[in-house]
Coordinates of C-alpha atoms in Angstrom, one line a residue:
Chain I
M63 CA -79.2 -104.6 -6.9
R64 CA -78.7 -107.6 -9.2
V65 CA -75.9 -107.3 -11.7
G66 CA -74.8 -109.5 -14.6
F67 CA -71.3 -109.7 -16.1
I68 CA -70.6 -110.6 -19.7
G69 CA -66.9 -110.9 -20.7
V70 CA -65.1 -112.4 -17.8
G71 CA -61.6 -112.4 -19.3
T72 CA -58.3 -110.9 -17.9
M73 CA -60.0 -107.7 -16.9
G74 CA -63.7 -108.7 -16.5
A75 CA -63.2 -111.7 -14.1
P76 CA -61.4 -109.7 -11.4
M77 CA -63.9 -106.9 -11.8
A78 CA -66.9 -109.3 -11.5
R79 CA -65.3 -110.8 -8.3
R80 CA -64.9 -107.3 -6.8
L81 CA -68.6 -106.6 -7.4
K82 CA -69.5 -109.8 -5.6
A83 CA -67.1 -109.0 -2.8
A84 CA -68.7 -105.6 -2.4
G85 CA -72.0 -107.3 -1.7
F86 CA -73.8 -107.2 -5.1
D87 CA -75.7 -110.3 -6.3
T88 CA -73.4 -111.0 -9.2
R89 CA -74.2 -113.3 -12.1
F90 CA -72.1 -114.0 -15.1
Y91 CA -72.1 -115.6 -18.5
A92 CA -69.1 -117.7 -19.6
R93 CA -68.5 -120.9 -21.5
R94 CA -65.0 -122.1 -20.5
P95 CA -65.4 -124.6 -17.6
D96 CA -62.2 -123.4 -15.8
V97 CA -63.5 -119.8 -15.8
I98 CA -67.0 -120.9 -14.7
D99 CA -65.5 -123.0 -11.8
A100 CA -63.3 -120.2 -10.6
L101 CA -66.0 -117.6 -10.4
Q102 CA -68.6 -120.0 -8.9
A103 CA -66.0 -120.8 -6.2
A104 CA -66.0 -117.0 -5.4
G105 CA -69.8 -117.1 -5.0
L106 CA -70.9 -115.7 -8.4
V107 CA -73.9 -117.3 -10.1
H108 CA -73.3 -118.8 -13.5
V109 CA -76.0 -118.3 -16.2
D110 CA -75.6 -120.2 -19.4
R111 CA -77.4 -117.8 -21.8
I112 CA -76.7 -114.1 -22.3
E113 CA -80.4 -113.5 -23.0
T114 CA -81.4 -115.2 -19.7
L115 CA -78.8 -113.2 -17.8
A116 CA -80.0 -109.9 -19.3
S117 CA -83.6 -110.8 -18.3
E118 CA -82.6 -111.5 -14.6
V119 CA -80.7 -108.4 -13.6
D120 CA -80.9 -104.6 -13.1
V121 CA -77.5 -103.8 -14.5
V122 CA -75.5 -105.6 -17.3
F123 CA -71.7 -105.2 -17.4
L124 CA -69.8 -105.7 -20.6
C125 CA -66.1 -106.2 -20.9
L126 CA -65.6 -107.3 -24.5
P127 CA -62.7 -107.2 -27.0
D128 CA -64.0 -105.0 -29.8
D129 CA -66.8 -103.1 -31.5
T130 CA -68.2 -106.1 -33.5
V131 CA -68.6 -108.2 -30.4
V132 CA -70.1 -105.4 -28.4
E133 CA -72.6 -104.7 -31.2
E134 CA -73.6 -108.3 -31.5
V135 CA -73.8 -109.0 -27.7
C136 CA -75.3 -105.8 -26.6
G137 CA -77.4 -104.9 -29.6
G138 CA -78.6 -108.4 -30.3
R139 CA -78.7 -110.2 -27.0
V140 CA -78.8 -107.8 -24.1
L141 CA -81.0 -104.8 -25.0
P142 CA -84.0 -106.8 -26.2
F143 CA -84.1 -108.7 -22.9
L144 CA -83.0 -106.2 -20.2
R145 CA -85.9 -104.6 -18.3
S146 CA -86.9 -101.0 -18.9
G147 CA -85.1 -98.8 -16.4
G148 CA -82.1 -101.1 -16.5
V149 CA -78.6 -100.0 -17.2
V150 CA -75.8 -101.3 -19.4
I151 CA -72.3 -100.4 -18.2
D152 CA -69.9 -101.1 -21.0
H153 CA -66.3 -101.4 -19.8
S154 CA -65.1 -102.4 -23.3
T155 CA -62.9 -100.0 -25.3
V156 CA -64.8 -99.2 -28.5
S157 CA -65.4 -96.3 -30.8
P158 CA -67.4 -93.5 -29.3
Y159 CA -69.6 -93.8 -32.4
T160 CA -70.5 -97.4 -31.4
S161 CA -71.3 -96.1 -27.9
R162 CA -73.6 -93.4 -29.2
S163 CA -75.4 -95.8 -31.5
L164 CA -76.0 -98.3 -28.7
E165 CA -77.1 -95.6 -26.3
A166 CA -79.7 -94.4 -28.8
R167 CA -81.0 -98.0 -29.3
A168 CA -81.0 -98.5 -25.5
K169 CA -82.9 -95.3 -24.9
E170 CA -85.7 -96.4 -27.2
R171 CA -86.3 -99.3 -24.8
G172 CA -86.0 -97.1 -21.6
I173 CA -82.5 -98.4 -20.9
A174 CA -79.5 -96.3 -20.0
Y175 CA -76.2 -97.2 -21.7
L176 CA -72.9 -95.9 -20.1
D177 CA -69.6 -96.2 -21.9
A178 CA -67.1 -96.8 -19.1
P179 CA -63.7 -98.0 -20.4
V180 CA -61.0 -98.5 -17.8
S181 CA -57.2 -98.0 -17.4
G182 CA -55.0 -99.9 -15.0
G183 CA -54.6 -103.4 -16.4
P184 CA -55.3 -106.8 -14.7
M185 CA -53.3 -105.7 -11.6
G186 CA -55.5 -102.6 -11.3
A187 CA -58.6 -104.8 -11.7
E188 CA -57.5 -107.2 -9.0
A189 CA -56.7 -104.4 -6.6
G190 CA -59.8 -102.3 -7.4
T191 CA -57.7 -99.3 -8.4
L192 CA -58.8 -98.8 -12.0
A193 CA -59.4 -95.5 -13.5
I194 CA -62.9 -95.5 -15.0
M195 CA -63.9 -93.0 -17.7
V196 CA -67.7 -92.7 -18.1
G197 CA -69.9 -91.2 -20.7
G198 CA -73.7 -91.2 -21.0
D199 CA -76.7 -90.1 -18.9
R200 CA -75.5 -88.3 -15.8
E201 CA -78.4 -89.5 -13.6
A202 CA -77.8 -93.1 -14.5
F203 CA -74.1 -92.6 -13.7
E204 CA -74.9 -91.3 -10.3
R205 CA -77.2 -94.2 -9.6
C206 CA -74.4 -96.6 -10.5
R207 CA -71.7 -94.9 -8.6
P208 CA -71.6 -97.6 -5.9
L209 CA -70.9 -100.2 -8.6
F210 CA -68.1 -98.1 -10.1
E211 CA -66.6 -97.7 -6.6
A212 CA -66.4 -101.5 -6.2
T213 CA -63.9 -101.8 -9.1
G214 CA -62.3 -98.3 -9.5
R215 CA -60.4 -95.8 -7.4
H216 CA -60.6 -92.9 -9.9
I217 CA -64.0 -92.5 -11.4
F218 CA -64.6 -89.7 -13.9
Y219 CA -67.9 -88.6 -15.4
L220 CA -66.8 -87.0 -18.7
G221 CA -70.0 -86.0 -20.5
S222 CA -72.6 -87.4 -22.9
S223 CA -72.4 -90.8 -24.6
G224 CA -69.0 -91.6 -26.1
A225 CA -67.0 -89.3 -23.8
G226 CA -65.6 -92.2 -21.8
N227 CA -64.2 -93.9 -25.0
I228 CA -62.8 -90.6 -26.4
A229 CA -60.8 -90.2 -23.2
K230 CA -59.7 -93.8 -23.3
L231 CA -58.7 -93.7 -26.9
V232 CA -56.6 -90.5 -26.2
N233 CA -54.9 -92.6 -23.5
Q234 CA -54.3 -95.4 -25.9
L235 CA -52.9 -93.0 -28.5
I236 CA -50.4 -91.7 -25.9
I237 CA -49.4 -95.1 -24.6
G238 CA -48.9 -96.5 -28.1
V239 CA -46.7 -93.6 -29.1
T240 CA -44.8 -93.5 -25.8
Q241 CA -44.1 -97.2 -26.1
G242 CA -42.7 -96.6 -29.6
A243 CA -40.3 -93.9 -28.3
L244 CA -39.2 -96.2 -25.4
V245 CA -38.5 -99.0 -27.8
E246 CA -36.3 -96.8 -30.0
G247 CA -34.5 -95.2 -27.0
F248 CA -33.7 -98.5 -25.3
V249 CA -32.5 -100.2 -28.5
L250 CA -30.3 -97.2 -29.4
G251 CA -28.9 -97.0 -25.8
A252 CA -28.2 -100.7 -25.7
R253 CA -26.6 -100.6 -29.2
M254 CA -24.3 -97.8 -28.0
G255 CA -23.2 -99.7 -24.9
L256 CA -25.4 -98.3 -22.1
D257 CA -26.6 -100.8 -19.4
P258 CA -30.4 -100.9 -20.0
A259 CA -31.2 -101.2 -16.3
E260 CA -29.1 -98.2 -15.5
L261 CA -30.7 -96.3 -18.4
Y262 CA -34.1 -97.2 -16.9
R263 CA -33.0 -95.7 -13.5
V264 CA -31.8 -92.5 -15.2
L265 CA -35.0 -92.0 -17.1
S266 CA -37.2 -92.7 -14.1
V267 CA -35.8 -89.6 -12.4
S268 CA -35.7 -87.5 -15.6
T269 CA -38.2 -85.8 -17.8
G270 CA -38.5 -89.0 -19.8
D271 CA -40.3 -90.7 -16.9
S272 CA -43.7 -92.3 -17.6
A273 CA -46.1 -94.9 -16.4
M274 CA -45.2 -96.9 -19.6
L275 CA -41.5 -96.8 -18.7
H276 CA -42.2 -98.7 -15.5
R277 CA -44.9 -100.9 -16.9
S278 CA -43.3 -102.0 -20.2
I279 CA -39.5 -101.5 -19.7
A280 CA -39.0 -102.4 -16.1
Q281 CA -41.7 -105.0 -15.7
A282 CA -41.5 -106.6 -19.1
V283 CA -38.6 -105.8 -21.4
L284 CA -35.8 -105.9 -18.8
R285 CA -37.1 -109.2 -17.5
R286 CA -37.9 -110.5 -20.9
D287 CA -41.4 -111.3 -19.7
F288 CA -43.8 -110.6 -22.5
S289 CA -46.7 -112.6 -21.1
P290 CA -49.8 -110.6 -22.0
R291 CA -51.3 -108.1 -19.6
F292 CA -52.5 -106.2 -22.6
T293 CA -51.9 -107.6 -26.1
V294 CA -50.4 -106.1 -29.2
D295 CA -53.6 -107.1 -31.1
L296 CA -55.8 -105.1 -28.7
L297 CA -53.6 -102.0 -28.7
H298 CA -53.4 -102.2 -32.5
K299 CA -57.2 -102.3 -32.5
D300 CA -57.4 -99.2 -30.2
L301 CA -54.9 -97.3 -32.4
R302 CA -57.0 -98.0 -35.5
L303 CA -60.0 -96.6 -33.6
V304 CA -58.2 -93.5 -32.5
N305 CA -56.9 -92.9 -36.0
D306 CA -60.4 -93.3 -37.3
L307 CA -61.5 -90.6 -34.9
G308 CA -58.8 -88.4 -36.3
R309 CA -60.0 -89.0 -39.8
R310 CA -63.6 -88.3 -39.1
E311 CA -62.9 -85.2 -37.0
R312 CA -60.2 -84.0 -39.3
V313 CA -57.4 -83.9 -36.7
R314 CA -54.0 -84.8 -38.1
L315 CA -52.5 -87.6 -36.0
L316 CA -49.0 -88.3 -37.4
A317 CA -47.6 -89.9 -34.3
G318 CA -50.8 -91.9 -33.9
S319 CA -50.6 -93.2 -37.5
L320 CA -47.0 -94.2 -37.0
A321 CA -47.8 -96.0 -33.8
E322 CA -50.6 -97.9 -35.6
Q323 CA -48.2 -99.0 -38.2
L324 CA -45.6 -100.1 -35.7
Y325 CA -48.1 -102.3 -33.9
R326 CA -49.3 -103.7 -37.3
E327 CA -45.7 -104.6 -38.0
A328 CA -45.4 -106.3 -34.6
A329 CA -48.7 -108.2 -35.2
A330 CA -47.4 -109.2 -38.7
A331 CA -44.3 -110.5 -37.0
G332 CA -46.4 -113.0 -35.0
L333 CA -46.4 -111.0 -31.8
G334 CA -50.2 -110.2 -31.7
S335 CA -50.9 -112.2 -28.6
E336 CA -47.9 -111.1 -26.6
D337 CA -47.8 -108.1 -24.3
I338 CA -47.5 -104.6 -26.0
A339 CA -43.9 -104.4 -24.7
A340 CA -43.1 -107.0 -27.4
L341 CA -43.1 -104.0 -29.7
I342 CA -39.4 -103.9 -29.0
K343 CA -38.6 -107.3 -30.6
P344 CA -38.7 -106.3 -34.3
L345 CA -36.4 -103.3 -33.7
E346 CA -34.0 -105.5 -31.6
Q347 CA -33.8 -107.9 -34.4
L348 CA -33.2 -105.2 -37.0
S349 CA -30.5 -103.7 -34.8
G350 CA -28.8 -106.9 -33.6
V351 CA -29.2 -106.2 -29.8
V352 CA -31.3 -107.5 -27.0
V353 CA -32.4 -105.1 -24.2
Q354 CA -32.1 -107.0 -21.0
G355 CA -31.3 -106.5 -17.3
N356 CA -32.8 -107.5 -14.0
E357 CA -34.7 -104.6 -12.6
V358 CA -37.1 -104.6 -9.8
P359 CA -39.8 -101.9 -10.6
R360 CA -40.4 -99.3 -8.0
Chain N
M290 CA -11.2 -76.3 -4.9
R291 CA -11.6 -73.4 -7.3
V292 CA -14.2 -73.7 -10.0
G293 CA -15.1 -71.7 -13.0
F294 CA -18.5 -71.6 -14.8
I295 CA -18.9 -70.8 -18.5
G296 CA -22.5 -70.5 -19.8
V297 CA -24.5 -68.9 -17.0
G298 CA -27.9 -69.0 -18.8
T299 CA -31.2 -70.4 -17.6
M300 CA -29.6 -73.6 -16.4
G301 CA -26.0 -72.5 -15.7
A302 CA -26.7 -69.5 -13.5
P303 CA -28.6 -71.4 -10.8
M304 CA -26.1 -74.3 -11.0
A305 CA -23.2 -71.8 -10.5
R306 CA -25.0 -70.2 -7.5
R307 CA -25.5 -73.7 -5.9
L308 CA -21.7 -74.4 -6.3
K309 CA -21.0 -71.1 -4.5
A310 CA -23.6 -71.8 -1.8
A311 CA -22.0 -75.3 -1.2
G312 CA -18.7 -73.5 -0.3
F313 CA -16.7 -73.7 -3.5
D314 CA -14.7 -70.6 -4.7
T315 CA -16.8 -70.1 -7.8
R316 CA -15.8 -67.8 -10.7
F317 CA -17.7 -67.2 -13.9
Y318 CA -17.5 -65.7 -17.3
A319 CA -20.4 -63.6 -18.7
R320 CA -20.9 -60.6 -20.8
R321 CA -24.4 -59.3 -20.0
P322 CA -24.3 -56.7 -17.2
D323 CA -27.5 -57.9 -15.5
V324 CA -26.2 -61.5 -15.4
I325 CA -22.9 -60.3 -14.0
D326 CA -24.5 -58.1 -11.4
A327 CA -26.8 -60.9 -10.2
L328 CA -24.1 -63.5 -9.8
Q329 CA -21.7 -61.0 -8.2
A330 CA -24.4 -60.2 -5.7
A331 CA -24.5 -63.9 -4.8
G332 CA -20.8 -63.8 -4.0
L333 CA -19.4 -65.3 -7.3
V334 CA -16.3 -63.7 -8.9
H335 CA -16.6 -62.4 -12.4
V336 CA -13.8 -63.0 -14.8
D337 CA -13.9 -61.2 -18.2
R338 CA -12.0 -63.6 -20.3
I339 CA -12.6 -67.3 -20.8
E340 CA -8.8 -67.9 -21.1
T341 CA -8.1 -66.1 -17.8
L342 CA -10.9 -68.0 -16.1
A343 CA -9.5 -71.4 -17.3
S344 CA -6.0 -70.5 -16.1
E345 CA -7.2 -69.7 -12.6
V346 CA -9.3 -72.7 -11.6
D347 CA -9.1 -76.5 -11.0
V348 CA -12.4 -77.4 -12.6
V349 CA -14.2 -75.7 -15.5
F350 CA -17.9 -76.1 -15.9
L351 CA -19.6 -75.7 -19.3
C352 CA -23.3 -75.2 -19.8
L353 CA -23.5 -74.2 -23.5
P354 CA -26.2 -74.4 -26.2
D355 CA -24.7 -76.7 -28.8
D356 CA -21.8 -78.7 -30.3
T357 CA -20.3 -75.7 -32.2
V358 CA -20.1 -73.5 -29.2
V359 CA -18.7 -76.3 -27.0
E360 CA -16.0 -77.1 -29.6
E361 CA -15.1 -73.4 -29.9
V362 CA -15.1 -72.6 -26.2
C363 CA -13.7 -75.8 -24.8
G364 CA -11.3 -76.8 -27.6
G365 CA -10.1 -73.3 -28.4
R366 CA -10.2 -71.3 -25.2
V367 CA -10.4 -73.7 -22.2
L368 CA -8.2 -76.7 -22.8
P369 CA -5.0 -74.7 -23.8
F370 CA -5.2 -72.7 -20.6
L371 CA -6.4 -75.1 -17.9
R372 CA -3.7 -76.7 -15.8
S373 CA -2.6 -80.3 -16.2
G374 CA -4.6 -82.4 -13.7
G375 CA -7.6 -80.1 -14.2
V376 CA -11.1 -81.3 -15.1
V377 CA -13.7 -80.0 -17.5
I378 CA -17.3 -80.9 -16.5
D379 CA -19.5 -80.3 -19.5
H380 CA -23.2 -80.0 -18.7
S381 CA -24.1 -79.1 -22.2
T382 CA -26.2 -81.6 -24.3
V383 CA -24.0 -82.4 -27.3
S384 CA -23.3 -85.4 -29.5
P385 CA -21.3 -88.2 -27.7
Y386 CA -18.9 -88.0 -30.7
T387 CA -18.2 -84.4 -29.7
S388 CA -17.6 -85.5 -26.1
R389 CA -15.2 -88.2 -27.2
S390 CA -13.2 -85.9 -29.5
L391 CA -12.9 -83.3 -26.7
E392 CA -11.9 -86.0 -24.2
A393 CA -9.1 -87.2 -26.4
R394 CA -7.8 -83.7 -26.8
A395 CA -8.1 -83.0 -23.1
K396 CA -6.2 -86.2 -22.3
E397 CA -3.2 -85.2 -24.4
R398 CA -2.9 -82.2 -22.0
G399 CA -3.4 -84.3 -18.8
I400 CA -6.9 -82.9 -18.4
A401 CA -10.0 -85.0 -17.6
Y402 CA -13.2 -84.2 -19.6
L403 CA -16.5 -85.5 -18.2
D404 CA -19.7 -85.2 -20.3
A405 CA -22.4 -84.5 -17.7
P406 CA -25.7 -83.4 -19.3
V407 CA -28.6 -82.9 -16.9
S408 CA -32.4 -83.3 -16.7
G409 CA -34.8 -81.3 -14.6
G410 CA -35.0 -77.9 -16.1
P411 CA -34.5 -74.5 -14.5
M412 CA -36.6 -75.4 -11.5
G413 CA -34.5 -78.5 -10.9
A414 CA -31.4 -76.4 -11.2
E415 CA -32.7 -73.9 -8.6
A416 CA -33.6 -76.6 -6.2
G417 CA -30.5 -78.7 -6.7
T418 CA -32.6 -81.7 -7.7
L419 CA -31.2 -82.3 -11.2
A420 CA -30.5 -85.8 -12.6
I421 CA -26.9 -85.7 -13.9
M422 CA -25.7 -88.3 -16.4
V423 CA -21.9 -88.6 -16.5
G424 CA -19.5 -90.3 -18.9
G425 CA -15.7 -90.2 -18.9
D426 CA -12.9 -91.2 -16.6
R427 CA -14.3 -92.9 -13.5
E428 CA -11.6 -91.7 -11.1
A429 CA -12.1 -88.1 -12.2
F430 CA -15.9 -88.6 -11.7
E431 CA -15.3 -89.8 -8.1
R432 CA -13.0 -86.8 -7.4
C433 CA -15.7 -84.5 -8.6
R434 CA -18.6 -86.1 -6.8
P435 CA -18.9 -83.3 -4.2
L436 CA -19.4 -80.8 -7.1
F437 CA -22.1 -83.0 -8.6
E438 CA -23.8 -83.3 -5.3
A439 CA -24.0 -79.5 -5.0
T440 CA -26.3 -79.3 -8.1
G441 CA -27.9 -82.7 -8.5
R442 CA -30.0 -85.2 -6.5
H443 CA -29.6 -88.2 -8.8
I444 CA -26.0 -88.7 -10.0
F445 CA -25.2 -91.5 -12.5
Y446 CA -21.9 -92.6 -13.7
L447 CA -22.7 -94.4 -17.0
G448 CA -19.4 -95.4 -18.5
S449 CA -16.7 -94.1 -20.8
S450 CA -16.7 -90.7 -22.6
G451 CA -20.0 -89.9 -24.3
A452 CA -22.2 -92.2 -22.2
G453 CA -23.8 -89.2 -20.4
N454 CA -24.8 -87.7 -23.7
I455 CA -26.1 -91.0 -25.0
A456 CA -28.4 -91.3 -22.0
K457 CA -29.5 -87.7 -22.3
L458 CA -30.3 -88.0 -26.0
V459 CA -32.3 -91.1 -25.3
N460 CA -34.3 -89.0 -22.8
Q461 CA -34.7 -86.2 -25.3
L462 CA -35.9 -88.7 -27.9
I463 CA -38.5 -89.9 -25.5
I464 CA -39.7 -86.5 -24.4
G465 CA -39.9 -85.2 -28.0
V466 CA -42.0 -88.1 -29.1
T467 CA -44.2 -88.1 -25.9
Q468 CA -44.8 -84.4 -26.3
G469 CA -45.9 -85.2 -29.9
A470 CA -48.4 -87.8 -28.6
L471 CA -49.8 -85.4 -25.9
V472 CA -50.3 -82.7 -28.5
E473 CA -52.3 -85.0 -30.7
G474 CA -54.3 -86.5 -27.9
F475 CA -55.3 -83.2 -26.3
V476 CA -56.2 -81.5 -29.6
L477 CA -58.3 -84.6 -30.6
G478 CA -60.0 -84.6 -27.1
A479 CA -60.8 -80.9 -27.2
R480 CA -62.1 -81.2 -30.8
M481 CA -64.4 -83.9 -29.6
G482 CA -65.7 -81.9 -26.7
L483 CA -63.7 -83.2 -23.7
D484 CA -62.7 -80.7 -21.0
P485 CA -58.9 -80.5 -21.3
A486 CA -58.4 -80.1 -17.6
E487 CA -60.5 -83.1 -16.9
L488 CA -58.7 -85.1 -19.6
Y489 CA -55.5 -84.2 -17.8
R490 CA -56.8 -85.5 -14.6
V491 CA -57.9 -88.8 -16.2
L492 CA -54.5 -89.4 -17.9
S493 CA -52.6 -88.5 -14.7
V494 CA -54.1 -91.6 -13.0
S495 CA -54.0 -93.8 -16.2
T496 CA -51.3 -95.6 -18.2
G497 CA -50.9 -92.4 -20.2
D498 CA -49.3 -90.6 -17.2
S499 CA -45.8 -89.1 -17.8
A500 CA -43.5 -86.4 -16.5
M501 CA -44.2 -84.5 -19.7
L502 CA -48.0 -84.6 -19.1
H503 CA -47.5 -82.6 -15.9
R504 CA -44.7 -80.4 -17.3
S505 CA -46.1 -79.5 -20.7
I506 CA -49.8 -80.0 -20.4
A507 CA -50.7 -78.9 -16.9
Q508 CA -48.0 -76.3 -16.4
A509 CA -47.9 -74.8 -19.9
V510 CA -50.7 -75.7 -22.3
L511 CA -53.7 -75.5 -20.0
R512 CA -52.5 -72.2 -18.6
R513 CA -51.4 -71.0 -22.1
D514 CA -48.0 -70.2 -20.6
F515 CA -45.4 -70.9 -23.2
S516 CA -42.6 -68.9 -21.6
P517 CA -39.4 -70.9 -22.3
R518 CA -38.1 -73.3 -19.7
F519 CA -36.7 -75.4 -22.6
T520 CA -37.1 -74.0 -26.1
V521 CA -38.4 -75.6 -29.3
D522 CA -35.0 -74.7 -30.9
L523 CA -33.0 -76.6 -28.3
L524 CA -35.1 -79.7 -28.4
H525 CA -35.1 -79.6 -32.2
K526 CA -31.3 -79.6 -32.0
D527 CA -31.3 -82.5 -29.6
L528 CA -33.6 -84.5 -31.9
R529 CA -31.3 -83.9 -34.8
L530 CA -28.4 -85.2 -32.6
V531 CA -30.3 -88.4 -31.6
N532 CA -31.3 -89.1 -35.2
D533 CA -27.7 -88.6 -36.2
L534 CA -26.8 -91.3 -33.7
G535 CA -29.5 -93.6 -35.2
R536 CA -28.0 -93.1 -38.6
R537 CA -24.4 -93.8 -37.6
E538 CA -25.3 -96.8 -35.4
R539 CA -27.9 -98.1 -38.0
V540 CA -30.8 -98.1 -35.5
R541 CA -34.1 -97.2 -37.2
L542 CA -35.7 -94.3 -35.3
L543 CA -39.1 -93.7 -37.0
A544 CA -40.7 -92.0 -34.0
G545 CA -37.5 -90.0 -33.5
S546 CA -37.5 -88.8 -37.1
L547 CA -41.2 -87.8 -36.9
A548 CA -40.5 -85.8 -33.7
E549 CA -37.6 -84.0 -35.3
Q550 CA -39.9 -83.0 -38.2
L551 CA -42.7 -81.8 -35.9
Y552 CA -40.3 -79.6 -34.0
R553 CA -38.9 -78.3 -37.3
E554 CA -42.4 -77.4 -38.3
A555 CA -42.9 -75.6 -35.0
A556 CA -39.6 -73.7 -35.5
A557 CA -40.6 -72.8 -39.0
A558 CA -43.9 -71.4 -37.7
G559 CA -41.9 -68.9 -35.6
L560 CA -42.1 -70.8 -32.3
G561 CA -38.4 -71.6 -31.9
S562 CA -37.8 -69.5 -28.8
E563 CA -41.0 -70.6 -27.0
D564 CA -41.3 -73.5 -24.6
I565 CA -41.4 -77.0 -26.2
A566 CA -45.1 -77.2 -25.1
A567 CA -45.8 -74.7 -28.0
L568 CA -45.6 -77.7 -30.3
I569 CA -49.4 -77.8 -29.8
K570 CA -50.0 -74.5 -31.5
P571 CA -49.6 -75.6 -35.2
L572 CA -52.0 -78.5 -34.6
E573 CA -54.5 -76.4 -32.8
Q574 CA -54.5 -74.0 -35.7
L575 CA -54.9 -76.8 -38.2
S576 CA -57.8 -78.2 -36.2
G577 CA -59.5 -75.0 -35.2
V578 CA -59.4 -75.6 -31.4
V579 CA -57.5 -74.2 -28.4
V580 CA -56.6 -76.5 -25.5
Q581 CA -57.2 -74.5 -22.4
G582 CA -58.2 -74.9 -18.8
N583 CA -57.0 -73.7 -15.4
E584 CA -55.2 -76.6 -13.8
V585 CA -52.9 -76.6 -10.8
P586 CA -50.3 -79.2 -11.4
R587 CA -49.6 -81.7 -8.6

């Protein structure tokens, strides 16, 4: 099976490498010379036009930043060129409404479109341990299972088109809000004299434990390492999407709305391209404390 | 060493039993005949007045619902009767300002007062696996370590008086907010057609994983079992305390304020004595969905 990867960024590049390593003839589209060189060195074939790539493969992978880019790339430059019977696997996190609209257009051309957002970050992508949340045609999903197994450890088929993105956006709602609570808790604790590293150890064995505690507090805040694994701008975008779902479905998302506003504030403070853990910085500044401590994550 | 336990409720009773099982001469105060019978059957000695109990032991344990009760019991009926050189170990979750005030009054009488709130719930208390967060005199803490080891697995000395309650209230802030996010996420997911049990499985291997996901979603919401392990009223009280800290210390707690209001809403809806997972019920009602599914927690 020939596969083509579009969107070889922080997440996409390691996923494309894993597909190649699993034995699939893997082609990719990219423009940056350093990205092209690195993937070519790993044995992947560079193709310099999206339309050409789409016409050469059985399955097109997308891993793109937002709905607008996915619409433009998939709707305009992939679907018209991919063969009938082909599959698009979209690892981007977008609105389920975007997924459903693209699936309908794909179907008209005999193409299956699976929304398949992931969780686990660049480290999960490198290690092939991602969680993958898939929506769309079940038969196409089963055919593509070996591809998902090359990049993910936990693979979920969740239902018809859009179901993958609904689950992913629920995850993003939860991490956005949890991060907001962690920020407030650590700033308050530091302000009142607790050692942040010790507070982290307490919470990690208490009911306040969470994946975000380890990811954002231990690995980022305590070390003051805000290099982006997942940026403030991207989570802000996801929170806008989930609140849009709430509006359309008439589900009141008070915590979700607050989280969106907190990330908007962080973006407005110039932190948009930093890691989501940088959400702590505006509150630290307001409160006159810095949450710091050397902590090796478990 | 003779110890006396005051407040043998859902948390206190199993903790008192573990002290007895660890070999300490354990006395207790209680009024309900069924509670008295059960603890006497386990070999603990019943004492029918708090003042008498305090005068007979070296260490008094408190595990009481709120600041007012702790003030009244400890300030009015324990400290005047406990011998000089004695220790009060207060497992109640109260304001650190209350802890500091009681410690000062205890000190005047030559008594050490340790604030030592816990995390882990009734199951952790039964199993002796609680996290215990201790503030107060370090030397008294070290002397009491064998007592803490009878009831807890993770024992933290966090600093001077009040430090235990600061850490505990940070934990409560985080669980209150996280629970709010989980409620919104699961109601939205169910409303959009996802299977809640499958959504739980997805989140449990994604960045949205948390202790609260397992505790409140898998063990309570999916099984529709809202029998109280920790009540809405008690978490509402803790959230009021942590927001009070934010006010006094001038730390902006937007997520904390929202969580307090969500629990107030749940209490006003008549859910005060149900488990904190019942926070989902008002939003389910507003949204016209019920989040349900049989799920065995890990």
